[in-house]
Coordinates of C-alpha atoms in Angstrom, one line a residue:
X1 CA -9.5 20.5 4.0
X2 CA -7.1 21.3 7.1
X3 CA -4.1 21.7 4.7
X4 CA -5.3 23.2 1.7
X5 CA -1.8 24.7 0.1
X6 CA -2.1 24.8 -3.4
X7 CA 1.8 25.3 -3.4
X8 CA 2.4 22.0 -1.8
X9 CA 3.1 19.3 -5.2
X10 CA 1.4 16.0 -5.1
X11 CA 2.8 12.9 -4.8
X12 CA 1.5 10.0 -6.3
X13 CA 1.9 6.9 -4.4
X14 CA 0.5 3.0 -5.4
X15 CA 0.3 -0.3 -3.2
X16 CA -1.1 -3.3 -4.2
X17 CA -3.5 -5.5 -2.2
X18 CA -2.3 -9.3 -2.9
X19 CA -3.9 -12.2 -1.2
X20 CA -2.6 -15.6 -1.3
X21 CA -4.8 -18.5 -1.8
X22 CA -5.9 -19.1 1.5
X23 CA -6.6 -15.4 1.3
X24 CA -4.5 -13.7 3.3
X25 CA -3.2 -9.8 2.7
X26 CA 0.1 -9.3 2.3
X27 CA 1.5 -6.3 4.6
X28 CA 4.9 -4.4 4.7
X29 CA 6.5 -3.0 8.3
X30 CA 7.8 0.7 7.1
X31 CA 11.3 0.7 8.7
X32 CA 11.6 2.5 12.0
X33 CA 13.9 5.4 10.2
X34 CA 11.3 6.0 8.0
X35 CA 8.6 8.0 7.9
X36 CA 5.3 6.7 9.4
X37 CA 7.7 3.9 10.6
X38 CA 7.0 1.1 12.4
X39 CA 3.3 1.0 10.5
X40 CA 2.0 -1.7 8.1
X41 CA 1.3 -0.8 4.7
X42 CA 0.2 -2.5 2.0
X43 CA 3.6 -2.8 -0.6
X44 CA 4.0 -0.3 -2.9
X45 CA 5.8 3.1 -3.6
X46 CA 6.1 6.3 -5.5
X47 CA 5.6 6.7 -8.9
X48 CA 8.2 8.0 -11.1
X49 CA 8.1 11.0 -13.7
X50 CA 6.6 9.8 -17.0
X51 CA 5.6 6.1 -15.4
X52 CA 2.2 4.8 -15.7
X53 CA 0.9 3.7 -11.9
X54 CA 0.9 0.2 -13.4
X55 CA 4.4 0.4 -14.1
X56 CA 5.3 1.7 -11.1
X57 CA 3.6 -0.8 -8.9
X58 CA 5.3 -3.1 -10.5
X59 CA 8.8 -2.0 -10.3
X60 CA 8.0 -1.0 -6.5
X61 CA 7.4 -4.6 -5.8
X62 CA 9.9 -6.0 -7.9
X63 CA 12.5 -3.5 -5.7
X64 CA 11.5 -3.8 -2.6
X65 CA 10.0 -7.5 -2.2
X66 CA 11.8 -9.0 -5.2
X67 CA 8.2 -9.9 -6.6
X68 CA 7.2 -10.3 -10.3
X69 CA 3.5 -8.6 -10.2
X70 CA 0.4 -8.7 -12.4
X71 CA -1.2 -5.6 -11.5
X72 CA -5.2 -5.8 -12.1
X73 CA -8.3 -3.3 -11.5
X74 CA -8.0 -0.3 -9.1
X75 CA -10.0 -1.2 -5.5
X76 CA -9.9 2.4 -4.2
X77 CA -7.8 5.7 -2.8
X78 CA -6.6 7.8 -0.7
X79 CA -5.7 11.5 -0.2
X80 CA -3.3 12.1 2.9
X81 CA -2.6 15.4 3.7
X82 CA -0.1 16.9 6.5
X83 CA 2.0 20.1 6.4
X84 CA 3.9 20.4 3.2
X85 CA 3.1 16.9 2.5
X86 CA 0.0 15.9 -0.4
X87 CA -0.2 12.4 -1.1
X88 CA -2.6 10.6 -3.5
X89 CA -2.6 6.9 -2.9
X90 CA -4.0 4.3 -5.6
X91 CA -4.9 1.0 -4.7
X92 CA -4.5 -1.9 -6.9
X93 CA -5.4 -5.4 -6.8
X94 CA -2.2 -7.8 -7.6
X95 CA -1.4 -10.8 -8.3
X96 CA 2.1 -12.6 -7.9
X97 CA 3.4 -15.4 -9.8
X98 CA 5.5 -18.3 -8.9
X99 CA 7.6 -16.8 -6.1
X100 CA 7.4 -15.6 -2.1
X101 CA 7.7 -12.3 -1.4
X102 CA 11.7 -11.2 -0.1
X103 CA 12.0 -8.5 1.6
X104 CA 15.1 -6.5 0.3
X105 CA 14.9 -3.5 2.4
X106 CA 15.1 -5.0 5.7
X107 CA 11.6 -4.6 6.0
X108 CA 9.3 -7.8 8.1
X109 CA 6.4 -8.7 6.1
X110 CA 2.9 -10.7 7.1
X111 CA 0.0 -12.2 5.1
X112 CA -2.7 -11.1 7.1
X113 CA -6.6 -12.4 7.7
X114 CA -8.3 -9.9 6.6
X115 CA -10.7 -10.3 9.6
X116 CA -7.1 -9.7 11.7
X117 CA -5.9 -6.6 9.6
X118 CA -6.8 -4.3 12.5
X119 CA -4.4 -5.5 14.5
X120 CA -1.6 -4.3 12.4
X121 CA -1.4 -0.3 13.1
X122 CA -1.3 1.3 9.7
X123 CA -1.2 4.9 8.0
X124 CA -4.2 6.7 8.1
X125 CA -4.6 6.5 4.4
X126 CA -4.9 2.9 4.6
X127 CA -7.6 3.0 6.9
X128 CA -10.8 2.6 4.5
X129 CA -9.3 0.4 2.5
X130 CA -9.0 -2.1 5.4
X131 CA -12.5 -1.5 6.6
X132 CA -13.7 -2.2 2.6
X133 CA -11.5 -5.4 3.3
X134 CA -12.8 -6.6 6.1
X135 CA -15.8 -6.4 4.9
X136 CA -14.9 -8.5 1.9
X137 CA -16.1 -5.5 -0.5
X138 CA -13.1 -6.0 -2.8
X139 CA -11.6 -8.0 -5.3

């Protein structure tokens, strides 16, 4: 591991894969301030002390896209690692109900093919998870 630091905490991070029902994968633009900006992600966020990764999947999406969630079975994760930086990332499959996705943060959004999704530049976390998409070895 290039940045084994046991002193550095991890953060736990969750993003949901949602299709619509054509199929598409929905995908968030980090804003340019931010960091990784400018990259897709799939939508999600930190999880909060004492919050189940459910839970805080679904707030994240109720926050930031103004989306009322049913979070189902986890896909996959991630481990990112950079200096002073741990990050575990779980991947969940969603489901949305009777609304579009609104961005509230100023963010663009996409729904996505998932044969296109590597056109859209994203973290290096997400990377396996696209490829296991793309190959249609999910959900």
């Amino acid at each position: 591991m290039p940045y084994a630091d046991q002193r550095v905490a991890t953060t736990l991070v969750v993003a949901a894969v949602i299709r619509d029902e054509t199929g598409r994968i929905l995908l968030a633009r980090r804003l340019a301030g931010a960091h990784m900006g400018g990259l897709w992600e799939f939508p999600g966020g930190k999880v909060h002390a004492g919050e189940s990764p459910a839970a805080g999947l679904e707030r994240e999406l109720a926050e930031e896209l103004a989306l009322e969630a049913r979070v189902g079975a986890p896909l996959t994760f991630a481990v990112h690692e950079e200096p002073g930086l741990r990050v575990l990332l779980l991947f969940y499959d969603a489901a949305i109900g009777g609304s579009d996705p609104k961005p509230l943060e100023g963010q663009e959004i996409a729904w996505v093919a998932p044969e296109d999704l590597r056109s859209y530049a994203t973290p290096p976390a997400d990377a396996e998870l696209v490829e296991l998409l793309i190959r249609g070895r999910t959900g």
